[in-house]
Short mmCIF file of C-alpha atoms in Angstrom, two decimals:
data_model
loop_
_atom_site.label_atom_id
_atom_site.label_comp_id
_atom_site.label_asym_id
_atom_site.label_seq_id
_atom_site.Cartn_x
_atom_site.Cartn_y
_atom_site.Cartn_z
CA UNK A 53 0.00 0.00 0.00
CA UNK A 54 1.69 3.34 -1.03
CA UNK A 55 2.75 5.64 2.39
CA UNK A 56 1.24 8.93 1.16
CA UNK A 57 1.08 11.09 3.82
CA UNK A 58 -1.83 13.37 1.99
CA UNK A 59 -3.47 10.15 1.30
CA UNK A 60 -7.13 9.32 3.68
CA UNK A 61 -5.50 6.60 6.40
CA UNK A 62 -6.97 2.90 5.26
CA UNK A 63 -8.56 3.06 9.17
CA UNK A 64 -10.55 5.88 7.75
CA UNK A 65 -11.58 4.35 4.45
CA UNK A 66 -14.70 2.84 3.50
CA UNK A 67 -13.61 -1.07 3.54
CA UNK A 68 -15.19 -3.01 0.82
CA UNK A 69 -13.92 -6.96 0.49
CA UNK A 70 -14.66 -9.06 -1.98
CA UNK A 71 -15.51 -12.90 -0.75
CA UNK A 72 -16.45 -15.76 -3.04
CA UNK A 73 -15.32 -19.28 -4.08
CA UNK A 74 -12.73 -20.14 -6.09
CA UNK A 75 -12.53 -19.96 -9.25
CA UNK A 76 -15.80 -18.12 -9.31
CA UNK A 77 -13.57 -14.79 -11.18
CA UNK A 78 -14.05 -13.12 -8.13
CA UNK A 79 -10.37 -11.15 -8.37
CA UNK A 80 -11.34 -10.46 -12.58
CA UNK A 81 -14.23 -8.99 -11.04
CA UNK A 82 -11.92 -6.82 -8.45
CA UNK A 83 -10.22 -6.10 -11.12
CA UNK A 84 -12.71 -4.59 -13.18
CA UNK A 85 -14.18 -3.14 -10.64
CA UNK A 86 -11.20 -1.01 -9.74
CA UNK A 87 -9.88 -0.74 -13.29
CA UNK A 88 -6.46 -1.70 -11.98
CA UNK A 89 -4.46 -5.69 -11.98
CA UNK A 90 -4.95 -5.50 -8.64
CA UNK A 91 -5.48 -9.26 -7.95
CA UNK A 92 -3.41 -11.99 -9.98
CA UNK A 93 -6.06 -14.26 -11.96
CA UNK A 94 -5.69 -17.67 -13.47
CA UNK A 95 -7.84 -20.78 -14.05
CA UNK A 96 -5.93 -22.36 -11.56
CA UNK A 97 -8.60 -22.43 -8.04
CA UNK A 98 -6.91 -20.56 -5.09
CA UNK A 99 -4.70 -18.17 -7.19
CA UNK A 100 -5.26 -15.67 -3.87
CA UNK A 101 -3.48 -17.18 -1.15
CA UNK A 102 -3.63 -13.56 0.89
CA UNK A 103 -5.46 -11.18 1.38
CA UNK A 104 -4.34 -8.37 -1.44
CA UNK A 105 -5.45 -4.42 0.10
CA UNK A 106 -5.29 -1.56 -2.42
CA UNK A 107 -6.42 2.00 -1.21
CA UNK A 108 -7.67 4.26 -4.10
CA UNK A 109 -10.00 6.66 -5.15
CA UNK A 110 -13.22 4.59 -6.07
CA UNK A 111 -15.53 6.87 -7.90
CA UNK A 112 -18.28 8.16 -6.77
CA UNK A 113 -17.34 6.50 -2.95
CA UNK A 114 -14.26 8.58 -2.38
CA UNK A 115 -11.49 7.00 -0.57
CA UNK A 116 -11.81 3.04 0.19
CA UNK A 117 -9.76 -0.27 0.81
CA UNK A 118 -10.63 -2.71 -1.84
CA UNK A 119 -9.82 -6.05 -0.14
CA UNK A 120 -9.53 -9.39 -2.45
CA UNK A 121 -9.64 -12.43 -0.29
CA UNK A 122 -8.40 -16.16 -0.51
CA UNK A 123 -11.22 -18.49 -1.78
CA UNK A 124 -13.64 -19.18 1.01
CA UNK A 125 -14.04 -23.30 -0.11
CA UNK A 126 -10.15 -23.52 0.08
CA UNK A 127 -9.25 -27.07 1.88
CA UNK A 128 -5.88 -28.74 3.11
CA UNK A 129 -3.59 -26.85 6.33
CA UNK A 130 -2.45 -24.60 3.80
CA UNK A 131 -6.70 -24.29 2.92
CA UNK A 132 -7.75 -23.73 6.51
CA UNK A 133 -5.50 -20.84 7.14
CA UNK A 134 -6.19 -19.26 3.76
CA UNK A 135 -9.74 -19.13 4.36
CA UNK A 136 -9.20 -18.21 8.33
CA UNK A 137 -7.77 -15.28 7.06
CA UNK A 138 -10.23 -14.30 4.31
CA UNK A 139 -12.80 -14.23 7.52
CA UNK A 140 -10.67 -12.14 9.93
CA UNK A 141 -11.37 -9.37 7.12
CA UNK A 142 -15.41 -9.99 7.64
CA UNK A 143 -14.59 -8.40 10.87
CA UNK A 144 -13.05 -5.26 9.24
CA UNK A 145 -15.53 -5.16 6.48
CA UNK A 146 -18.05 -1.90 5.81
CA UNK A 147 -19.32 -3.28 2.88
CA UNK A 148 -18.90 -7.17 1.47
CA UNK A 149 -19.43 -8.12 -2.45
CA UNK A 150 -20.19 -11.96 -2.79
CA UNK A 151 -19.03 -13.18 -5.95
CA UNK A 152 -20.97 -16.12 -7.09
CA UNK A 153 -19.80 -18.30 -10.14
CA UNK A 154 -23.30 -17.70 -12.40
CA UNK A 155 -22.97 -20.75 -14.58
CA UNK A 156 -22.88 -22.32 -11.62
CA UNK A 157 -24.75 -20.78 -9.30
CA UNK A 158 -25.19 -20.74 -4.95
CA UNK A 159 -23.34 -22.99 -2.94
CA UNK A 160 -23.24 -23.90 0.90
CA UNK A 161 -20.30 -21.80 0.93
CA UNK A 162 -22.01 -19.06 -0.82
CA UNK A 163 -24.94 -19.37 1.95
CA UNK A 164 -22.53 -20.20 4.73
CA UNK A 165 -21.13 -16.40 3.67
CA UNK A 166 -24.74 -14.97 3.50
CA UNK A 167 -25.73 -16.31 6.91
CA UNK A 168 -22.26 -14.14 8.24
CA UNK A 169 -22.79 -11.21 6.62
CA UNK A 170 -26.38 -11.18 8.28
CA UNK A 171 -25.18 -12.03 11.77
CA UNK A 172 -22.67 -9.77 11.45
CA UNK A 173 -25.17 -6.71 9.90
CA UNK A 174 -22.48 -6.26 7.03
CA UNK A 175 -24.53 -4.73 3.96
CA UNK A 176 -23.89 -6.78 0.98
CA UNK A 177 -24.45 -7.68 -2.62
CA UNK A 178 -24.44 -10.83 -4.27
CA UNK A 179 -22.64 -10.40 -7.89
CA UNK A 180 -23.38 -13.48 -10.09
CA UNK A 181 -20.03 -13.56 -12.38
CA UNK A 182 -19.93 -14.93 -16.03
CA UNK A 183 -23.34 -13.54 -16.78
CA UNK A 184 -21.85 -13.83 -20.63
CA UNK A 185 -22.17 -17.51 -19.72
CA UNK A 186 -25.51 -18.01 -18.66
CA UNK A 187 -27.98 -14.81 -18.14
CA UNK A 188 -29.60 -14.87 -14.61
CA UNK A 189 -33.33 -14.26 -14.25
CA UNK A 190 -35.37 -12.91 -10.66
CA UNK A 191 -32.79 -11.05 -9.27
CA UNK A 192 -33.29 -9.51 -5.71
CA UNK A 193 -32.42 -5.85 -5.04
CA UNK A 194 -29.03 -6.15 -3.68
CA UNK A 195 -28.25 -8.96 -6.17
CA UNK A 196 -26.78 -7.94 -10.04
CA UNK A 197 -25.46 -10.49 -13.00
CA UNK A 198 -22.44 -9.26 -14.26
CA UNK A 199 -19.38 -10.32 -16.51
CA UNK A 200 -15.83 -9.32 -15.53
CA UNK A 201 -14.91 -10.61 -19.13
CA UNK A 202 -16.85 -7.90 -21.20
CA UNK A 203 -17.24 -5.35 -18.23
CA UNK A 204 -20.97 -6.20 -18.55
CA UNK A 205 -22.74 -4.49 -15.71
CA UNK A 206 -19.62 -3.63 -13.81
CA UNK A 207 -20.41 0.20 -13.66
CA UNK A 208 -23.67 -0.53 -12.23
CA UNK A 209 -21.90 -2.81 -9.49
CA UNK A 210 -20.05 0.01 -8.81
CA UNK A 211 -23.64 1.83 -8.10
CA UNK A 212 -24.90 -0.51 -5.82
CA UNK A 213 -21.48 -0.17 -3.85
CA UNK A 214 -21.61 3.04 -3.23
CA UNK A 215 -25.48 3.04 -2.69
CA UNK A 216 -24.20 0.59 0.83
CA UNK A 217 -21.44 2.70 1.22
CA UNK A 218 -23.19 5.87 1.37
CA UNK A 219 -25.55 4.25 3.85
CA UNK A 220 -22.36 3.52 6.17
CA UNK A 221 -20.52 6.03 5.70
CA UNK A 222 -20.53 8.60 8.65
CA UNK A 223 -19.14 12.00 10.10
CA UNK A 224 -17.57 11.69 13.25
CA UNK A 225 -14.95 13.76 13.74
CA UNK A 226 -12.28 13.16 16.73
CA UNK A 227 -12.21 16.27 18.13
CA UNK A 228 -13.57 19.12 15.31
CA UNK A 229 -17.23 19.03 16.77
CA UNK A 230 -16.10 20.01 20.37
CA UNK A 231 -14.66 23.01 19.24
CA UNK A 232 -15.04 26.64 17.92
CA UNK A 233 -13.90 29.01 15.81
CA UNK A 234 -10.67 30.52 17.59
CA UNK A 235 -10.71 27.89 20.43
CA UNK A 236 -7.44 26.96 21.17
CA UNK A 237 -5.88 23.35 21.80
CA UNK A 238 -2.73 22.39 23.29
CA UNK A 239 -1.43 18.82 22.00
CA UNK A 240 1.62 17.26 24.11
CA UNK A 241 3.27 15.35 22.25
CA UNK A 242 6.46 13.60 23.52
CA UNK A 243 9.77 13.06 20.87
CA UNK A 244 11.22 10.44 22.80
CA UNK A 245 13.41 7.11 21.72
CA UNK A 246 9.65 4.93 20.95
CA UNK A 247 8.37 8.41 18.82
CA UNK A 248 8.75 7.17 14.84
CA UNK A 249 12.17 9.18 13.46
CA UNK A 250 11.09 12.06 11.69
CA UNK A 251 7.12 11.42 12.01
CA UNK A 252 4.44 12.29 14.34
CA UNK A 253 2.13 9.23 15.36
CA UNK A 254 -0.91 8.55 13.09
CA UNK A 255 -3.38 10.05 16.09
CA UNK A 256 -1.31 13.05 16.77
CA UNK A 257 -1.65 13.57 12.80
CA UNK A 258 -5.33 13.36 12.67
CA UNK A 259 -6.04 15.42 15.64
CA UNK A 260 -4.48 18.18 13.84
CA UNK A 261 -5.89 18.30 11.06
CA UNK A 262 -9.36 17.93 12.60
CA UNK A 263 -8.25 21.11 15.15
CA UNK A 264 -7.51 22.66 11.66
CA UNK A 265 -10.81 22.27 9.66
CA UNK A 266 -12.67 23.29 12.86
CA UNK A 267 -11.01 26.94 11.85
CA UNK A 268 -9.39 26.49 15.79
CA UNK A 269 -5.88 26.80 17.01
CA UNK A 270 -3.67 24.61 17.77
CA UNK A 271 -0.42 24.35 19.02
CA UNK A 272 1.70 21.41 19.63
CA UNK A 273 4.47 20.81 22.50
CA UNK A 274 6.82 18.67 24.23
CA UNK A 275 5.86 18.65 28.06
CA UNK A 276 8.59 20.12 28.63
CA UNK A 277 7.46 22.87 26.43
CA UNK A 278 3.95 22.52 28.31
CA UNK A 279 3.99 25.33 31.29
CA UNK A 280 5.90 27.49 29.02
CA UNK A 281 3.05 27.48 26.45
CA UNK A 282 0.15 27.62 29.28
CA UNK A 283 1.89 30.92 30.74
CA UNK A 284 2.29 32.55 27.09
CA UNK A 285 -1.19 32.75 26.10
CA UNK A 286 -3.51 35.45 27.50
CA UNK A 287 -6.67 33.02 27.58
CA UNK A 288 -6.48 29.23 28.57
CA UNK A 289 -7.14 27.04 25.84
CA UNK A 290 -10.32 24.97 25.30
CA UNK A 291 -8.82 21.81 25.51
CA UNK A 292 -5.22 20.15 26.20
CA UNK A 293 -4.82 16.57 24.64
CA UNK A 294 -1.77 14.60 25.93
CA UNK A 295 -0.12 11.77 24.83
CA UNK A 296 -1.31 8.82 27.45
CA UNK A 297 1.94 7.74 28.76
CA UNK A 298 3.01 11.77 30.04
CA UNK A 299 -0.60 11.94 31.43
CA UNK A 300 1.31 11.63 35.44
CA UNK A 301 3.30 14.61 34.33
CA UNK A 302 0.87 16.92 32.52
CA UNK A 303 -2.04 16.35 34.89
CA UNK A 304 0.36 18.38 37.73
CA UNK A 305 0.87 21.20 34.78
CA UNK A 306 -2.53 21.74 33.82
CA UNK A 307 -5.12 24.17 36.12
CA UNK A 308 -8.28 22.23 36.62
CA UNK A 309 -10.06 25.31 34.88
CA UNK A 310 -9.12 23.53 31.69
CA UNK A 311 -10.61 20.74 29.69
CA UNK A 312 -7.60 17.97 29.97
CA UNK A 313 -7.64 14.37 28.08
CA UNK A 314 -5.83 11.98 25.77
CA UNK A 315 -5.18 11.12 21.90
CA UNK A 316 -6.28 7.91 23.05
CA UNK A 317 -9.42 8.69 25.12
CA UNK A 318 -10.63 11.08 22.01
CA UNK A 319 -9.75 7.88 19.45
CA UNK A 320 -11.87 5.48 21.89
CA UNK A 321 -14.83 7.85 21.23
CA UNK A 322 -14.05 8.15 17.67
CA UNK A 323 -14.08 4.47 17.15
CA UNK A 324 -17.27 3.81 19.40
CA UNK A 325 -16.10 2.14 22.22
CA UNK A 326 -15.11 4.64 24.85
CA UNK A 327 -17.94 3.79 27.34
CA UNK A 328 -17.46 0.49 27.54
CA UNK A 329 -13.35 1.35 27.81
CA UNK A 330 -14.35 3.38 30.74
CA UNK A 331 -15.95 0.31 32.28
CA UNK A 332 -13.53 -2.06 31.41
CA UNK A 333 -10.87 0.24 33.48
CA UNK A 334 -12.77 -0.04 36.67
CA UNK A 335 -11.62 -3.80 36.86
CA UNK A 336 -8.08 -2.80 36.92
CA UNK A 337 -9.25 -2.86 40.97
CA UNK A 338 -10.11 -6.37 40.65
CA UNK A 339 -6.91 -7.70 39.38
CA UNK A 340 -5.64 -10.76 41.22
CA UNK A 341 -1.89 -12.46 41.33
CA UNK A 342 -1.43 -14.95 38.95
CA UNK A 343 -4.35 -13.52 36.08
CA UNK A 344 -3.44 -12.94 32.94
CA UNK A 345 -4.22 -9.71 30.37
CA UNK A 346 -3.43 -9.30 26.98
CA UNK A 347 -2.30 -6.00 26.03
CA UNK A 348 -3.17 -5.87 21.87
CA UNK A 349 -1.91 -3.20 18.88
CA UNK A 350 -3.87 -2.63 16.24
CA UNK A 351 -0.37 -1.67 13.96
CA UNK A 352 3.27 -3.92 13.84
CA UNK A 353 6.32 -1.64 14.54
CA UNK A 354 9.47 -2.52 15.94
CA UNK A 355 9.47 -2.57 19.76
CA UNK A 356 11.86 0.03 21.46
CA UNK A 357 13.41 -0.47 24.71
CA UNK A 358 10.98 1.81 26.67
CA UNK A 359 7.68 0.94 23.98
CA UNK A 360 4.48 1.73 26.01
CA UNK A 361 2.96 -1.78 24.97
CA UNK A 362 5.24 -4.11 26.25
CA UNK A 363 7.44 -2.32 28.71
CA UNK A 364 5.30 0.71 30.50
CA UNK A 365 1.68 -0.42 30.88
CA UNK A 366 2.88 -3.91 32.36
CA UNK A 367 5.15 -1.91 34.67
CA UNK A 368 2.16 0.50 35.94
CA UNK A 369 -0.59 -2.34 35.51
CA UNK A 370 1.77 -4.14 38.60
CA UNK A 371 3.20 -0.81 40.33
CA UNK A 372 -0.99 -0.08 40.50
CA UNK A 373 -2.25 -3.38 41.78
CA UNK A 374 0.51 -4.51 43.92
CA UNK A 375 0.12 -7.99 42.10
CA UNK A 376 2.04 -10.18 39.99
CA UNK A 377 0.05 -10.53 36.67
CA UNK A 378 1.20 -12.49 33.54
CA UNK A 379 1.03 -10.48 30.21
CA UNK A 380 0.86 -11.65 26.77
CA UNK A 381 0.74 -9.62 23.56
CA UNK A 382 -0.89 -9.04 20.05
CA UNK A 383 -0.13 -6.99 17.22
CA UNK A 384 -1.45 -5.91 13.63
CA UNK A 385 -4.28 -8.35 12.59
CA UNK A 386 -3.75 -10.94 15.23
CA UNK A 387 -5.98 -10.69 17.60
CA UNK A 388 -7.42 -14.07 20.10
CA UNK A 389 -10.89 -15.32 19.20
CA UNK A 390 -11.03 -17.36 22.48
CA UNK A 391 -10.22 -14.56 25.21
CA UNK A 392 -12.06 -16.27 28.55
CA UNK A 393 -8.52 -17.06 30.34
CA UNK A 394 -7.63 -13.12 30.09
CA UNK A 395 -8.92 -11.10 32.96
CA UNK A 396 -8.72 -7.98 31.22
CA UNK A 397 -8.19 -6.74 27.40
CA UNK A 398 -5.87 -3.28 27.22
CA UNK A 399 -5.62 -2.48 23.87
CA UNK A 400 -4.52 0.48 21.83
CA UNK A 401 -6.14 3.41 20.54
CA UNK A 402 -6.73 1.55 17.33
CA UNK A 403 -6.13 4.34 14.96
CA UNK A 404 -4.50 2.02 12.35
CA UNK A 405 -7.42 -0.15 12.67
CA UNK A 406 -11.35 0.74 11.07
CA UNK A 407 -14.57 1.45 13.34
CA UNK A 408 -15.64 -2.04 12.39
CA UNK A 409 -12.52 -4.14 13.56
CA UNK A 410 -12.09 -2.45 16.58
CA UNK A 411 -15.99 -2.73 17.70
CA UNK A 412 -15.40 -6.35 16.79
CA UNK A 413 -12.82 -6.70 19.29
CA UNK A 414 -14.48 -4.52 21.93
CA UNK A 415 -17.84 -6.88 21.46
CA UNK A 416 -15.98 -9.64 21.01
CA UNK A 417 -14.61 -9.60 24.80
CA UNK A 418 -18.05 -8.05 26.10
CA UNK A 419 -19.66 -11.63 24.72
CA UNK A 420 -16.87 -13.65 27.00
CA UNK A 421 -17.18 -11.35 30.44
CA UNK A 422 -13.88 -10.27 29.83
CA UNK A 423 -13.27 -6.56 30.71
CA UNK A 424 -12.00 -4.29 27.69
CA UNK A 425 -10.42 -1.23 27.92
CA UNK A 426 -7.65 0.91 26.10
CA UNK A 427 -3.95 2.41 26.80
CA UNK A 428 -5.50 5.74 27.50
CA UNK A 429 -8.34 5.02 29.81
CA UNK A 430 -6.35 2.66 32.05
CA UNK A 431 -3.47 5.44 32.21
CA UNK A 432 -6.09 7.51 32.88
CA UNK A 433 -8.02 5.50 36.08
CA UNK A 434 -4.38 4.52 37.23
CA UNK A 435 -3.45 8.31 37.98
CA UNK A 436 -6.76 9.19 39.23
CA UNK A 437 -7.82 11.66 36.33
CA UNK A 438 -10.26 9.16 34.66
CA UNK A 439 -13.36 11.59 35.83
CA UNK A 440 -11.65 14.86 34.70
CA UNK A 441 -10.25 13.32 31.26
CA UNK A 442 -14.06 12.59 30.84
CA UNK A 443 -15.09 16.08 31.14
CA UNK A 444 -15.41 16.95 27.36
CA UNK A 445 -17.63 13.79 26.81
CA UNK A 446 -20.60 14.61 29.52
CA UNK A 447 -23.01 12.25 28.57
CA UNK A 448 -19.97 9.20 29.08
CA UNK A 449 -18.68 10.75 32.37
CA UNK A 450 -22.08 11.40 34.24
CA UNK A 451 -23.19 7.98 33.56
CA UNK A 452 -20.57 6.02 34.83
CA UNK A 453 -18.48 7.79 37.24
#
């Protein structure tokens, strides 16, 4: 996937995957869907052993991930895992396009897919290929015969895409709708030996830009820089966001007068699980020796020495609780479907990860009585600002605390 920085973030893009059979011309019809080789094709069945990702410009949707999976009937080891993987993305999906082989028609794989993308409330359309083959008759509404040989009826595929993806699309902002005009915000944002070289972290990006298009200020420090910038301007700011693992040291430089939180708190709320992160905290308290929590990333990068994942939050999750817990770890896609033996889920802001995956996750726990939370909101309870980081999100913070 190309690293653009002006490009939308693939969290932020409408996902659309394309599930289906093999051999049933499901990556031609990715293909001419997106007008690009995107997806090797050949008449041999499982040509797809991976998931393939493209990010592009998918008139009239806008930005999106077009995702082409492994064939869903797969079978052997090699089989099992291929088609394992093509259903993590179902978790990740906005909008799914079942390919069906036409001359051939449904399968029980076909309805085995159906039957997920209704449990699951993913929108979907059923796209009968080789319609040059053998013309398909009593169509439903979100159901279309089309040919990725001649292009027959791929535009109007396209249609019925974005028709879904209009309907899912949404405008939630991560900070922009708390703000006004001329409002100031004060980001801390530490540049320390886990920072990326030359880059600011995907969240600290976003929250910028979002500060920007509300027409407010914003000004970004160290905390170091933090009391300096505080004293310098003649009215307090609206808002300071910190980065969660400085939250001990900026909670001591900030008057209670003004609005203080995280990146991580305001990304919880952005991806829809913040309430349930705020409950999930609270069980920090019940921690026992000997229980086990998984701390999970939604992104891979290489671990520094000091990395808040592995290092700090198992160091304050023990310093807090006085106990001796055992930790284990997840990163980028991997993430347990069998979570009973944790006692509590911490995971990450999950800005590299869409609303869909990370609600997944977040329901996914709730369904096995295990406690989630994230980095931010256990920070947060563990220094005792959990109720004042809460301030800007009323409705969250009256109800619980």
């Amino acid at each position: 996937m190309e690293n653009n920085l002006n490009e939308t973030p693939a969290a932020n893009r409408m996902h659309i995957a394309f599930f289906g059979r093999r051999n049933a011309g499901k990556s031609s019809v990715v293909n001419a869907v997106t007008g690009q080789n995107l997806s090797i094709v050949s008449d041999v069945k499982g040509t797809t052993t991976d998931p393939v990702s493209k990010a592009m410009e998918l008139l009239p949707i806008g930005p999106v991930l077009i995702i082409d999976t492994p064939g869903i009937d797969d079978d052997g080891l090699v089989g099992e895992l291929r088609v394992k993987k093509a259903k993590q993305i179902l978790n990740q999906a906005d909008v799914a396009v079942l390919v069906v082989d036409g001359s051939a028609g449904k399968t029980e794989f076909d309805e085995e897919l159906i039957g997920i993308f209704q449990d699951k409330n993913i929108p979907y359309i059923v796209a009968y290929n080789k319609s040059d083959l053998k013309l398909q008759d009593n169509l439903s509404k979100n159901e279309i015969a089309v040919s990725a040989l001649n292009g027959s009826n791929i535009y109007e595929l396209k249609e019925k895409i974005a028709a879904y993806a209009k309907q899912e699309n949404n405008t939630k902002r991560i900070i922009g709708d708390l703000l006004n005009p001329t409002d100031t915000v004060v980001l801390v944002t530490p540049i320390d030996g886990s920072a990326p070289k030359g880059r600011m972290i995907l969240p600290q990006v976003q929250t910028i830009r979002d500060i920007l298009d509300a027409n407010a200020v914003c000004i970004t420090v160290q905390p170091d820089q933090l009391l300096f910038a505080l004293e310098s301007l003649k009215v307090n700011p609206k808002l300071v966001v910190t980065d969660s693992q400085v939250f001990g040291k900026v909670k001591s430089l900030v008057p209670d007068e003004i609005l203080l939180t995280s990146f991580s708190i305001l990304m919880a709320a952005f991806k829809g699980f913040l309430k349930p992160a705020v409950q999930g905290a609270a069980n920090i308290e019940k921690l026992k020796n000997g229980d086990f929590v998984l701390i999970s990333e939604g992104c891979t990068h290489h671990r520094q020495c000091e990395d808040i994942g592995t290092v700090k939050l198992p160091e304050w999750l023990k310093r807090y609780t006085g106990k001796e817990l055992s930790f284990q770890f997840t990163s980028g896609g991997d993430f347990p479907e069998n979570l009973k033996k944790y006692a509590l889920v911490v995971h990450c802001g999950g800005c590299m990860l869409n609303e869909k995956e990370m609600l997944y996750r977040q329901k996914s726990a709730e369904n096995q009585n295990v406690p989630f939370t994230n980095y931010g909101t256990a920070i947060a309870y563990m220094n005792g600002i959990l109720k004042r980081s809460l301030e800007i999100f009323p409705e969250i913070q009256n109800k619980i605390l």
